[in-house]
Structure formats: C-alpha cells, structure tokens
C-alpha positions as a printed NumPy array, in Angstrom:
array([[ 89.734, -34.521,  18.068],
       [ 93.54 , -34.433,  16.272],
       [ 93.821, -35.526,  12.725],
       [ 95.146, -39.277,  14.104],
       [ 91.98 , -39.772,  16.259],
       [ 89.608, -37.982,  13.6  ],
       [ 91.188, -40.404,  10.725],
       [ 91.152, -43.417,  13.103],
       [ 86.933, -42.378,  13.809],
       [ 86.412, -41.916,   9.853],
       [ 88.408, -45.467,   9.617],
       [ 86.497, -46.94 ,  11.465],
       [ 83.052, -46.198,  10.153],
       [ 83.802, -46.706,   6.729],
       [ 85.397, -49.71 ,   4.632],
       [ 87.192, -47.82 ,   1.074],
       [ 89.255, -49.484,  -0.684],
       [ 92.845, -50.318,  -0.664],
       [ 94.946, -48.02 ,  -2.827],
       [ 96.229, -49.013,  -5.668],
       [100.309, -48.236,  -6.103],
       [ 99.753, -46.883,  -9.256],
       [ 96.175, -45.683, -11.049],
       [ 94.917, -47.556, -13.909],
       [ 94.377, -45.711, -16.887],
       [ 91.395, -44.345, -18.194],
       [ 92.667, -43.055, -21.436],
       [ 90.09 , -45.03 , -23.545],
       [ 88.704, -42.983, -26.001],
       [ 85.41 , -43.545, -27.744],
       [ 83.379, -40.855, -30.133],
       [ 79.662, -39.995, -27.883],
       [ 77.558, -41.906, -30.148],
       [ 80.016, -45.167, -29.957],
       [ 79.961, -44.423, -26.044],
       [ 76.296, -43.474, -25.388],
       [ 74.949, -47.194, -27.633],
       [ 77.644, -49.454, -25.651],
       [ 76.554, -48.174, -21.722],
       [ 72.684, -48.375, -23.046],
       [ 73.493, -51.837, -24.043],
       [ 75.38 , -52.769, -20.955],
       [ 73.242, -51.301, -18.471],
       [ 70.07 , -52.991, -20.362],
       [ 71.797, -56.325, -20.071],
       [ 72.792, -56.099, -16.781],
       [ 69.083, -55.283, -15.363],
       [ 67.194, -57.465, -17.58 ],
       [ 68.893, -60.498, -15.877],
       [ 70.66 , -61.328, -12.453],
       [ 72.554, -58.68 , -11.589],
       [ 75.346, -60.611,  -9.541],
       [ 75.773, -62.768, -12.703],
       [ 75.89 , -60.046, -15.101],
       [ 78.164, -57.844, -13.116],
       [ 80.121, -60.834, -12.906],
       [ 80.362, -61.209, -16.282],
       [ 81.407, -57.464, -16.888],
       [ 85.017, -55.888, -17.453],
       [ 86.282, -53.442, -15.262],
       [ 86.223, -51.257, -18.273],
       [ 82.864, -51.704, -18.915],
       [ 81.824, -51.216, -15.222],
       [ 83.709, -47.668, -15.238],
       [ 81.561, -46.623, -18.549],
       [ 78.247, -47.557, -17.251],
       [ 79.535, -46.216, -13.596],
       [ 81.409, -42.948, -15.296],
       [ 78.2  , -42.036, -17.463],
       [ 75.886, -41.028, -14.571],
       [ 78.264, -37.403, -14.411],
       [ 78.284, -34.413, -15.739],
       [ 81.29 , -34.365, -13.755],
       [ 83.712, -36.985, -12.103],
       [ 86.506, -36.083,  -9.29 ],
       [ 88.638, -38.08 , -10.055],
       [ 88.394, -40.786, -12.978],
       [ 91.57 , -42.485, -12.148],
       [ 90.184, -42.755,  -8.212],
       [ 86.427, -44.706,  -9.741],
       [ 88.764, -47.162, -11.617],
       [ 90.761, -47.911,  -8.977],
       [ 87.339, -48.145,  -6.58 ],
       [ 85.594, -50.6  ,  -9.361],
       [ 88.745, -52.801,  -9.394],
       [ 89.452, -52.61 ,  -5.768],
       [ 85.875, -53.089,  -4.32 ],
       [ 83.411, -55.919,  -5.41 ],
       [ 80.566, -53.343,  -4.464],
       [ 80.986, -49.996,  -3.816],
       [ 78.648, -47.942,  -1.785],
       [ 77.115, -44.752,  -3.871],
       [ 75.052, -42.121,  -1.99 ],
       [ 72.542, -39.903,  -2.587],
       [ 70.37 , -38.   ,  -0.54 ],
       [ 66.791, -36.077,  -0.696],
       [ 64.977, -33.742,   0.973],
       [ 61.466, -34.944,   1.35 ],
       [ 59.931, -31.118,   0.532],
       [ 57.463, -31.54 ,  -1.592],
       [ 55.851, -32.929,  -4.883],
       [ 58.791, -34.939,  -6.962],
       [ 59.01 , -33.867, -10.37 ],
       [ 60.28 , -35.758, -13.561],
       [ 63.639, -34.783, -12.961],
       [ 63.896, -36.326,  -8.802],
       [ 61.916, -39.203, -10.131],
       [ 62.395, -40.313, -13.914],
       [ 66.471, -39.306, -13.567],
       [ 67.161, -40.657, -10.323],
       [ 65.978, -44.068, -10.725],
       [ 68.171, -44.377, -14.388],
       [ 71.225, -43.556, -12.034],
       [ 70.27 , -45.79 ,  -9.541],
       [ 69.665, -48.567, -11.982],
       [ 73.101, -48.362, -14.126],
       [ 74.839, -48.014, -10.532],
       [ 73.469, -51.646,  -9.662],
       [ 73.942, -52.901, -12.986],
       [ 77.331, -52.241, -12.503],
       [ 77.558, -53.81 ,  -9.024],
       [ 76.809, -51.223,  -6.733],
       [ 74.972, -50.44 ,  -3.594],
       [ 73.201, -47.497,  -3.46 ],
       [ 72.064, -45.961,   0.127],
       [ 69.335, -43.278,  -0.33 ],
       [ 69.261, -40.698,   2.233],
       [ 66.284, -39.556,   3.314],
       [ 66.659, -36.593,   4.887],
       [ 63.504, -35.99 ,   7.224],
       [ 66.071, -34.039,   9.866],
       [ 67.707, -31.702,   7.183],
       [ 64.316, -30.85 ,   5.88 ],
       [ 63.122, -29.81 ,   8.91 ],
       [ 66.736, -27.672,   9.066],
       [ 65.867, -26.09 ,   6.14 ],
       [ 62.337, -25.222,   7.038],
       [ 60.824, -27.749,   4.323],
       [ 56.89 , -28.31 ,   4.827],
       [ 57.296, -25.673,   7.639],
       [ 59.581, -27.561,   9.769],
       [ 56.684, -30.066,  10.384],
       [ 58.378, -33.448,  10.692],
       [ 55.206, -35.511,  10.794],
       [ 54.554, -33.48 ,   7.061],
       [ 58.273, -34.439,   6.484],
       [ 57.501, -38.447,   6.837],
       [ 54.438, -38.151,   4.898],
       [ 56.2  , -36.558,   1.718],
       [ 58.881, -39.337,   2.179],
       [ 56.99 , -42.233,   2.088],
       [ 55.405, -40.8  ,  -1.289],
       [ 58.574, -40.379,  -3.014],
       [ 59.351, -44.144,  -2.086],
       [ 55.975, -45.138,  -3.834],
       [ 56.919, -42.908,  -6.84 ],
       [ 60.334, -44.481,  -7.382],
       [ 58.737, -48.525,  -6.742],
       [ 56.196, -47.471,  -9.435],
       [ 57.985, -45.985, -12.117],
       [ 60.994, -49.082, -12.35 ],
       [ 63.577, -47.912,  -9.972],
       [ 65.043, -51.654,  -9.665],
       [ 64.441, -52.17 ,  -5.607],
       [ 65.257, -56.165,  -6.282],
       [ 68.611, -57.899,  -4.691],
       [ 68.809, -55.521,  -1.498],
       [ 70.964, -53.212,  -3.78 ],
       [ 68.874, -50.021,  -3.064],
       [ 68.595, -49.144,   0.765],
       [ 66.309, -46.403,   2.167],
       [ 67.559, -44.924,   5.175],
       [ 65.831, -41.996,   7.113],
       [ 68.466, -39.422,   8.979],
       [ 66.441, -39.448,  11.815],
       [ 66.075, -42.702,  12.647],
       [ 69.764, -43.428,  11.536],
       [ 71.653, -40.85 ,  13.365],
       [ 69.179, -41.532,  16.466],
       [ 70.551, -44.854,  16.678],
       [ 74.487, -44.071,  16.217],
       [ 74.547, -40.976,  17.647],
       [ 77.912, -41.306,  19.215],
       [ 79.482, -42.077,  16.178],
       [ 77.684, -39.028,  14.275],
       [ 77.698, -35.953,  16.393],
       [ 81.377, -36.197,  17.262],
       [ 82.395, -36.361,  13.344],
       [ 79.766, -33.051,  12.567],
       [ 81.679, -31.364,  15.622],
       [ 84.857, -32.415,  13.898],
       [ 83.944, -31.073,  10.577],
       [ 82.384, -27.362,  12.281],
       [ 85.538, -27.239,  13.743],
       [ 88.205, -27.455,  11.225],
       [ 85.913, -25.077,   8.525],
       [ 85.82 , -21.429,   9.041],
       [ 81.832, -20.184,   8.597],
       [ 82.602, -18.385,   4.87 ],
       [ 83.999, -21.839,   3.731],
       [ 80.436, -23.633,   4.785],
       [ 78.279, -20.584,   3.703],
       [ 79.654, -21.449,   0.316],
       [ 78.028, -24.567,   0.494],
       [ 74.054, -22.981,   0.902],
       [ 73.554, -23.656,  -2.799],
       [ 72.829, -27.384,  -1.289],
       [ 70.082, -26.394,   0.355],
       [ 68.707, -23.858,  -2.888],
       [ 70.088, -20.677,  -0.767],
       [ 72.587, -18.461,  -1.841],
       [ 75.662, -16.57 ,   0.415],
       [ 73.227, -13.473,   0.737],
       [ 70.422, -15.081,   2.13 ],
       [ 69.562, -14.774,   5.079],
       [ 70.102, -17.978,   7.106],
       [ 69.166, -19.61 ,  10.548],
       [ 72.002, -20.776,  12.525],
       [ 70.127, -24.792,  11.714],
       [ 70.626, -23.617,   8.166],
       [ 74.484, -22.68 ,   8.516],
       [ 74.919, -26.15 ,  11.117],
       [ 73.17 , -28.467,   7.506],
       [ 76.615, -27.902,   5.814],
       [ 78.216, -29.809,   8.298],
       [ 75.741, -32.076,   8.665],
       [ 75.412, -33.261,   5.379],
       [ 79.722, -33.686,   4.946],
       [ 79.361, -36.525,   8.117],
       [ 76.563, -38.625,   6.156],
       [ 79.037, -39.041,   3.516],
       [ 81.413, -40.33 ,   6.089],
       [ 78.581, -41.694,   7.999],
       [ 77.241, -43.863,   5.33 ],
       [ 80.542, -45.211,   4.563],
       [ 80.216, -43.612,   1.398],
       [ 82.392, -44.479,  -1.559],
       [ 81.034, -42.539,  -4.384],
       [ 78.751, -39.388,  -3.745],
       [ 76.379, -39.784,  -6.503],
       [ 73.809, -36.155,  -6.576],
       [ 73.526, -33.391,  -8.521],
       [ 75.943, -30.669,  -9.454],
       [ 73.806, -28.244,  -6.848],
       [ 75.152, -30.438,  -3.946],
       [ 79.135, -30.   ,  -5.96 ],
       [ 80.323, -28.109,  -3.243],
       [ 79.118, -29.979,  -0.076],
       [ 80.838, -33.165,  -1.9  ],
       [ 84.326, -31.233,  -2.309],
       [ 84.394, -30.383,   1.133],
       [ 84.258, -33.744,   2.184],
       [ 87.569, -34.466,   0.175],
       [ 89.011, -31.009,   2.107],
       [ 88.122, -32.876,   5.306],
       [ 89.962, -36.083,   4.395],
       [ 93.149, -33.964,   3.903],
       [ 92.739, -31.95 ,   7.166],
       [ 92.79 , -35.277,   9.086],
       [ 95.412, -37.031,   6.825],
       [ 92.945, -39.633,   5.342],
       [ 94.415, -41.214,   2.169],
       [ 90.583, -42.364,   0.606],
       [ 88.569, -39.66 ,  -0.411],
       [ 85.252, -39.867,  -1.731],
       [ 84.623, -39.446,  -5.727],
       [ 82.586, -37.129,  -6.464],
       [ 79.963, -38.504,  -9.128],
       [ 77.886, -35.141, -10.162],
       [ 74.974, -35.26 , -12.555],
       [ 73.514, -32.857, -14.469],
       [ 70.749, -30.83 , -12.993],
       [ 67.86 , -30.156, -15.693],
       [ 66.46 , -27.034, -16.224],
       [ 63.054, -25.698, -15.924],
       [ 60.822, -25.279, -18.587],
       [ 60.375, -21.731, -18.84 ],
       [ 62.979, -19.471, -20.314],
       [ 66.117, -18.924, -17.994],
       [ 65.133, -21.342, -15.494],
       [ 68.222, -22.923, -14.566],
       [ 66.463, -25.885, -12.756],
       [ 63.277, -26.833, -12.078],
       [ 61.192, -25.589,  -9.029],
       [ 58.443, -27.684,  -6.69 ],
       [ 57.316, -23.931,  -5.637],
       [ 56.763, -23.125,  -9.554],
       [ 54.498, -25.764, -10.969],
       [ 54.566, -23.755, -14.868],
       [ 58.211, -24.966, -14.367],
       [ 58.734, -28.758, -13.903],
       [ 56.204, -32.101, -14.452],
       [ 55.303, -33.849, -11.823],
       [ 55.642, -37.636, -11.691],
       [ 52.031, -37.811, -11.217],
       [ 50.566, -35.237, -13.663],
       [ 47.762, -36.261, -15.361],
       [ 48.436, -37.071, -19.674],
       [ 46.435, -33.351, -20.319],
       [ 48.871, -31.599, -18.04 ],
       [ 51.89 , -32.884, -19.322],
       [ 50.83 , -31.844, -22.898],
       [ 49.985, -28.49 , -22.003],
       [ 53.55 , -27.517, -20.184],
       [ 55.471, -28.986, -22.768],
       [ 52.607, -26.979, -25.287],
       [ 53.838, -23.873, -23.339],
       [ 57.46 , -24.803, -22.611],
       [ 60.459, -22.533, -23.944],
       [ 61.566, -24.485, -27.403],
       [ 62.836, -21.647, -29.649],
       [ 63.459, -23.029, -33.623],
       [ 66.948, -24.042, -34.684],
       [ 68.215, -23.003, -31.074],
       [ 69.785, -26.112, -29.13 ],
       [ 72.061, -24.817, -26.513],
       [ 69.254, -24.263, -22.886],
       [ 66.251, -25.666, -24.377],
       [ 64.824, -27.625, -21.864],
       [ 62.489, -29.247, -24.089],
       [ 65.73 , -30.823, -25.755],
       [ 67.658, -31.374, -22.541],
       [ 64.342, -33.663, -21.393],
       [ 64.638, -36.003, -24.833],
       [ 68.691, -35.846, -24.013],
       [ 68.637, -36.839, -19.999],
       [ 65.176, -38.442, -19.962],
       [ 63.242, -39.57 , -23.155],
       [ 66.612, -41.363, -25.041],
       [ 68.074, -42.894, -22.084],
       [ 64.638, -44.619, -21.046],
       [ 63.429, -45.87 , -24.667],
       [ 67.283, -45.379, -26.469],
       [ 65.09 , -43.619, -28.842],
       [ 62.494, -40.909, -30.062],
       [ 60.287, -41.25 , -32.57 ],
       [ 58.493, -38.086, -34.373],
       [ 55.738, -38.831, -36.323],
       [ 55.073, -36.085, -39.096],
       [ 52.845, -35.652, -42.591],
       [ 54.963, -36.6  , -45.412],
       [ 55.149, -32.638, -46.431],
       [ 56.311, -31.998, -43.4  ],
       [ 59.685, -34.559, -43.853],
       [ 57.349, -37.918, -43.33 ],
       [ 58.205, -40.2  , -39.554],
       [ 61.859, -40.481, -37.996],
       [ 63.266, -42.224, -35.083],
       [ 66.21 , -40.643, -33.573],
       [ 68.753, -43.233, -31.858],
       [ 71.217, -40.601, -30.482],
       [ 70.891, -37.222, -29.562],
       [ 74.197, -36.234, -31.939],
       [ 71.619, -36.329, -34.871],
       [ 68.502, -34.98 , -33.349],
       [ 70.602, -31.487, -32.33 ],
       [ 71.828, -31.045, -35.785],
       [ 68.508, -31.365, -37.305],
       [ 66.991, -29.343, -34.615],
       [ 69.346, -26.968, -35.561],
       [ 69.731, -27.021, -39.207],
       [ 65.284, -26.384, -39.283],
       [ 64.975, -29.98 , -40.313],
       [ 63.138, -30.941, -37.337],
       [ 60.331, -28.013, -36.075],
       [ 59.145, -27.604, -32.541],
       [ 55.58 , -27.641, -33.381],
       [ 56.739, -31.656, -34.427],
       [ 59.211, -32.003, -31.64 ],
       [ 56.471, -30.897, -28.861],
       [ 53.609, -33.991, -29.439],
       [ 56.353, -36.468, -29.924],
       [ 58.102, -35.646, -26.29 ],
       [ 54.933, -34.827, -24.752],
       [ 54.002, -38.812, -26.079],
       [ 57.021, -40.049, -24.539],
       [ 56.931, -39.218, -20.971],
       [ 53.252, -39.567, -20.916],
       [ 54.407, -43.467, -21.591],
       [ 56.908, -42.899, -18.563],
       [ 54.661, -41.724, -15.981],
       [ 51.697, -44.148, -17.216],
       [ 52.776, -46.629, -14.494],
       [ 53.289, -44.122, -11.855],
       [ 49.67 , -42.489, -12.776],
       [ 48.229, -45.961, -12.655],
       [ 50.058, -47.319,  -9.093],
       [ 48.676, -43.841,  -7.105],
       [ 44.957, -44.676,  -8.624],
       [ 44.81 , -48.68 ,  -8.196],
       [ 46.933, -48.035,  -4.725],
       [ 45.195, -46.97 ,  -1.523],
       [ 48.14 , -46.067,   0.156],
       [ 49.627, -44.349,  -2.024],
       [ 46.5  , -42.572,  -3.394],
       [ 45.859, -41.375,   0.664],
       [ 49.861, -40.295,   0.572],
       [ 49.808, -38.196,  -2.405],
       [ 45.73 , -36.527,  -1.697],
       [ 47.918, -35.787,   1.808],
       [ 51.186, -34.012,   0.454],
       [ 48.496, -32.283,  -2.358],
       [ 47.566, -30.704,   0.916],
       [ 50.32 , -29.289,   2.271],
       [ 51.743, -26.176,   1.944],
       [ 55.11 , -26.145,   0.116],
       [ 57.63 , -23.457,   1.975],
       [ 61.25 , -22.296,   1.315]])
C-alpha cells in the first residue's frame, strides 16, 4: 500500500474535519480554581437536561474547557478547537481490556470523562477489547472468560451514572467489529507493521502494562499495531485514555505523516491514579491491598483507605489526596470533613487549591482526612453495591468473574 492508497483507505473510513486555514486561539487564561468551578458548572448543566439543547446552547469556548479538562495532557490544543468548531459531534475513543475486576479508577473516572465528553456534544465509542485481551493473555487467553468480564464492566458503568441516554455512548466489541469489516481492518494493521520498525512498536508495550525487557509473544508485539488501526478504524477524532496508552496514541499521528494524511488524531490523555500503597504508580487488579473495587463492600473500603499511604503535611504522591482530587471533588464538587471542635470543628472544601495547603500546612490531619474520603466513595459505589445485589444478572456476572483467575 503507497502513502496515496494508504491515505485514500484511512479517508475513507473516517469523516475528520475540515481544516481550518488558520487555528483559533486558545490563549484564554483562567486561575485553576476560576477554571475547575466554571467546567463543574457547565458539565452539570449540560447532563442535568437535554443534551442536544444544552450543547446547543454552549460556546465553542466553553465546549473546549469542559472537552480540554478530561487531560492531563492534550496534543494539540489548537487542533481540539478547531475539531469542536469544525465538527457538530466529534467521535472520542477509548478502549478496555476486559481482564479482570474494575476498580474505582476504570469505573468512577471513566464514566466523569465520558459524561463531560457528551455534555459537550460528543460521541464516545468504547472499545471493548475481547481480541486484545486474549493477545495479551488476559483471563488466560480464555475468550468465553473474556465476554463474561465484559459484560460486567457494562453493568458497573449503567449502575454507577455513566449517562448511556441519547445513543451518545456506543459499546463495541473488537471481535465482533473487526469480524464484520475485516477487509477494511487487516489491510490498515498490515499497513501500520509495515511502515514501523519492531523497536519503534516495542516502545509501545507500556499499553499493554509490559515493559521493553519483557519478554513478549509475537501476539503481544502484533497488539501495537493493532490497537493504532482501531483509532483509524473507529473513525476516531479524539483518543480519549490514559497516559499509559500515550505512546500507542502518538504513533497514530506518526502514521498519518508516513502516508501524507493532513488530520491527525488529538491525543486527549488523562491522568492515571496511583495505587494506594507507597510507590505504587497505578493501581493493580492483581494487587487487591492496592486499588477499590467498584463493588467492595462499605467495611472494605474503610479498611484500605484505614491502611492506605497518607503521610502528614506531605501532598505531592499521596494517593489518598489524588482520590479526593480526580474522584471525590469532581463527583460531589466538594468534601466535607467532619471534626470535634478541638480538633478545628467541620469544613467543606470546594476546590482542591485549599484542601492541599491545609493538608500541608498540618491544618487538616490524616486521621480526619481518612473517615471523610472513606464516607465519600462509600456514597459513590452505594448504587453500584445495590444494582449487583437487587440484579440477577449482574449478581451471576460478578459471583462468575469472582471466580476466575486473574493472569498477566
């Protein structure tokens, strides 16, 4: 395939955006606190009423803030503007692999993304990724296990508010997908193999939570490639995962220069929370000390966040902090401690700004910071705790992936 006929194939499957002559600025400048209470207030407007009329109703300014506050990272800024003002709804993707239990950070931090996305007017395909799964020797290759784990991270994200409403939020399983477009799939992972030489896709393993030294199968070396054609695939406008999958997501935007293809996709990456013992970078399904489940019962939460790394006066990789930041005030727009008089008497925190500095000034103590978060995503998960006991389906789905065997 030569760059004409690989750009013409890419063309064809997806529908970006004109290009704008020139890029619209994005030099608007607002302090975090200022920033942080205007998105809360748009994206809360926006899902409390019909979306198409709210979106409607929204600047293009005001789309890009709610849009531009899902990253850690954004490449580029000036390419999302142009996108929002170009395209009436843009298609975001994200991806899973069904491996396993989902904890808080796969189920309580997805579905805020997801929801600001369509509050903002955009469609959002979820990728489940039975096939790459199996690649990766998830639920020991067992694709039947695969489907099962699947279907219960749908039933997580219906019960704990992931807004499904509208036909905004599409579920799509690689298998069946790629099964029924094959010839437009295979061709475009053949493509990408073929321009990359094997170090530049080993440096994408850290997608699939393997490093360069790892050992790897030859599936595990072909998922690289793979996973760069469902962007493609999807006609995918905005590749919305976490900064783990960074690398994947930049060699897409290599691939659109090797063939001479003018629309790249953004890269949207959010920030990947940390586990809560010390040094744990993220959390781990294989370590349960390390993560909450969406489906832990209110005793276990308080006992890992009882245990959980929280050193005194010490902000910077304390994951009990980085849960109130990414979790706890984007879901209520506030935390509440509740304390004996002696002890500095009740106060609700409306920004995190204020809650760091008195974290790390001594006004605010772990030993009151602990109950108070513990409190707060026990009121989370209530509804998710509730839907897998009331449920029969889903209570037979979850006593099933209990069962299985979780494998690297």
């Amino acid at each position: 395939m030569d760059n004409k006929e690989a750009s013409e194939a890419i063309n064809a499957l997806s529908s970006p955006p004109s290009s704008a002559d020139t890029s619209i600025s994005t030099s608007q400048n607002m302090d975090n606190q200022e920033t942080s209470e205007a998105i809360d207030a748009l994206s809360l407007a926006a899902s409390s009423s019909n979306p198409s009329i709210s979106t409607s109703q929204m600047s293009l300014e005001e789309k890009f803030k709610i849009v531009r506050s899902i990253g850690e990272e954004c490449i580029q800024e000036d390419e999302l503007m142009n996108l929002l003002a170009k395209k009436p709804q843009p298609v975001c993707y994200d991806g899973f692999e069904p491996s396993g239990r989902m904890h808080i950070a796969q189920g309580v931090l997805k579905a805020l993304n997801v929801n600001k996305l369509t509050s903002a007017g955009c469609k959002v395909k979820i990728w489940i990724a039975d096939w790459f799964a199996q690649l990766n020797n998830k639920m020991g290759g067992d694709l039947k296990k695969i489907e099962v784990v699947g279907q219960y991270l749908i039933e997580i994200w219906k019960a704990v508010g992931m807004n499904l409403e509208g036909g905004q939020v599409e579920f799509l399983w690689s298998s069946k997908e790629i099964n029924s477009r094959a010839h437009e799939y295979w061709p475009l992972v053949m493509d990408i193999a073929r321009r990359n030489k094997l170090p530049r896709i080993l440096r994408c393993c850290q997608i699939m939570g393997r490093s360069e030294q790892d050992e790897l199968t030859a599936a595990q070396i072909f998922y690289p490639c793979m996973q760069c054609a469902d962007i493609f695939f999807l006609k995918a406008d905005i590749c919305q995962l976490g900064m783990d999958q960074r690398k994947v997501n930049v060699l897409a935007r290599e691939y659109c220069d090797d063939i001479k293809r003018k629309n790249k996709p953004i890269i949207l990456s959010h920030h990947m929370l940390p586990g809560l013992q010390e040094g744990q970078e993220k959390m781990s399904k294989s370590d349960p000390s390390s993560s909450i489940y969406m489906e832990d019962e209110e005793a276990d939460v308080n006992l890992k966040i009882k245990k959980a790394f929280c050193p005194p006066k010490v902000v910077e990789k304390n994951p009990c902090l980085e849960y109130i930041k990414y979790i706890v005030l984007p879901w209520f727009y506030e935390f509440k401690i509740e304390r004996s008089a002696e002890n500095g008497g009740d106060k609700t925190y409306k920004n995190f700004e204020e809650l760091a500095a008195d974290y790390e000034s001594g006004n605010l103590h772990p030993a009151d910071l602990k109950p108070a978060l513990s409190k707060a995503i026990n009121k989370i998960l209530q509804p998710v705790r509730d839907h897998f006991k009331n449920d029969q389906k889903a209570k037979d789905l979850m006593k099933r992936v209990k069962s299985f065997k979780v494998t690297r």
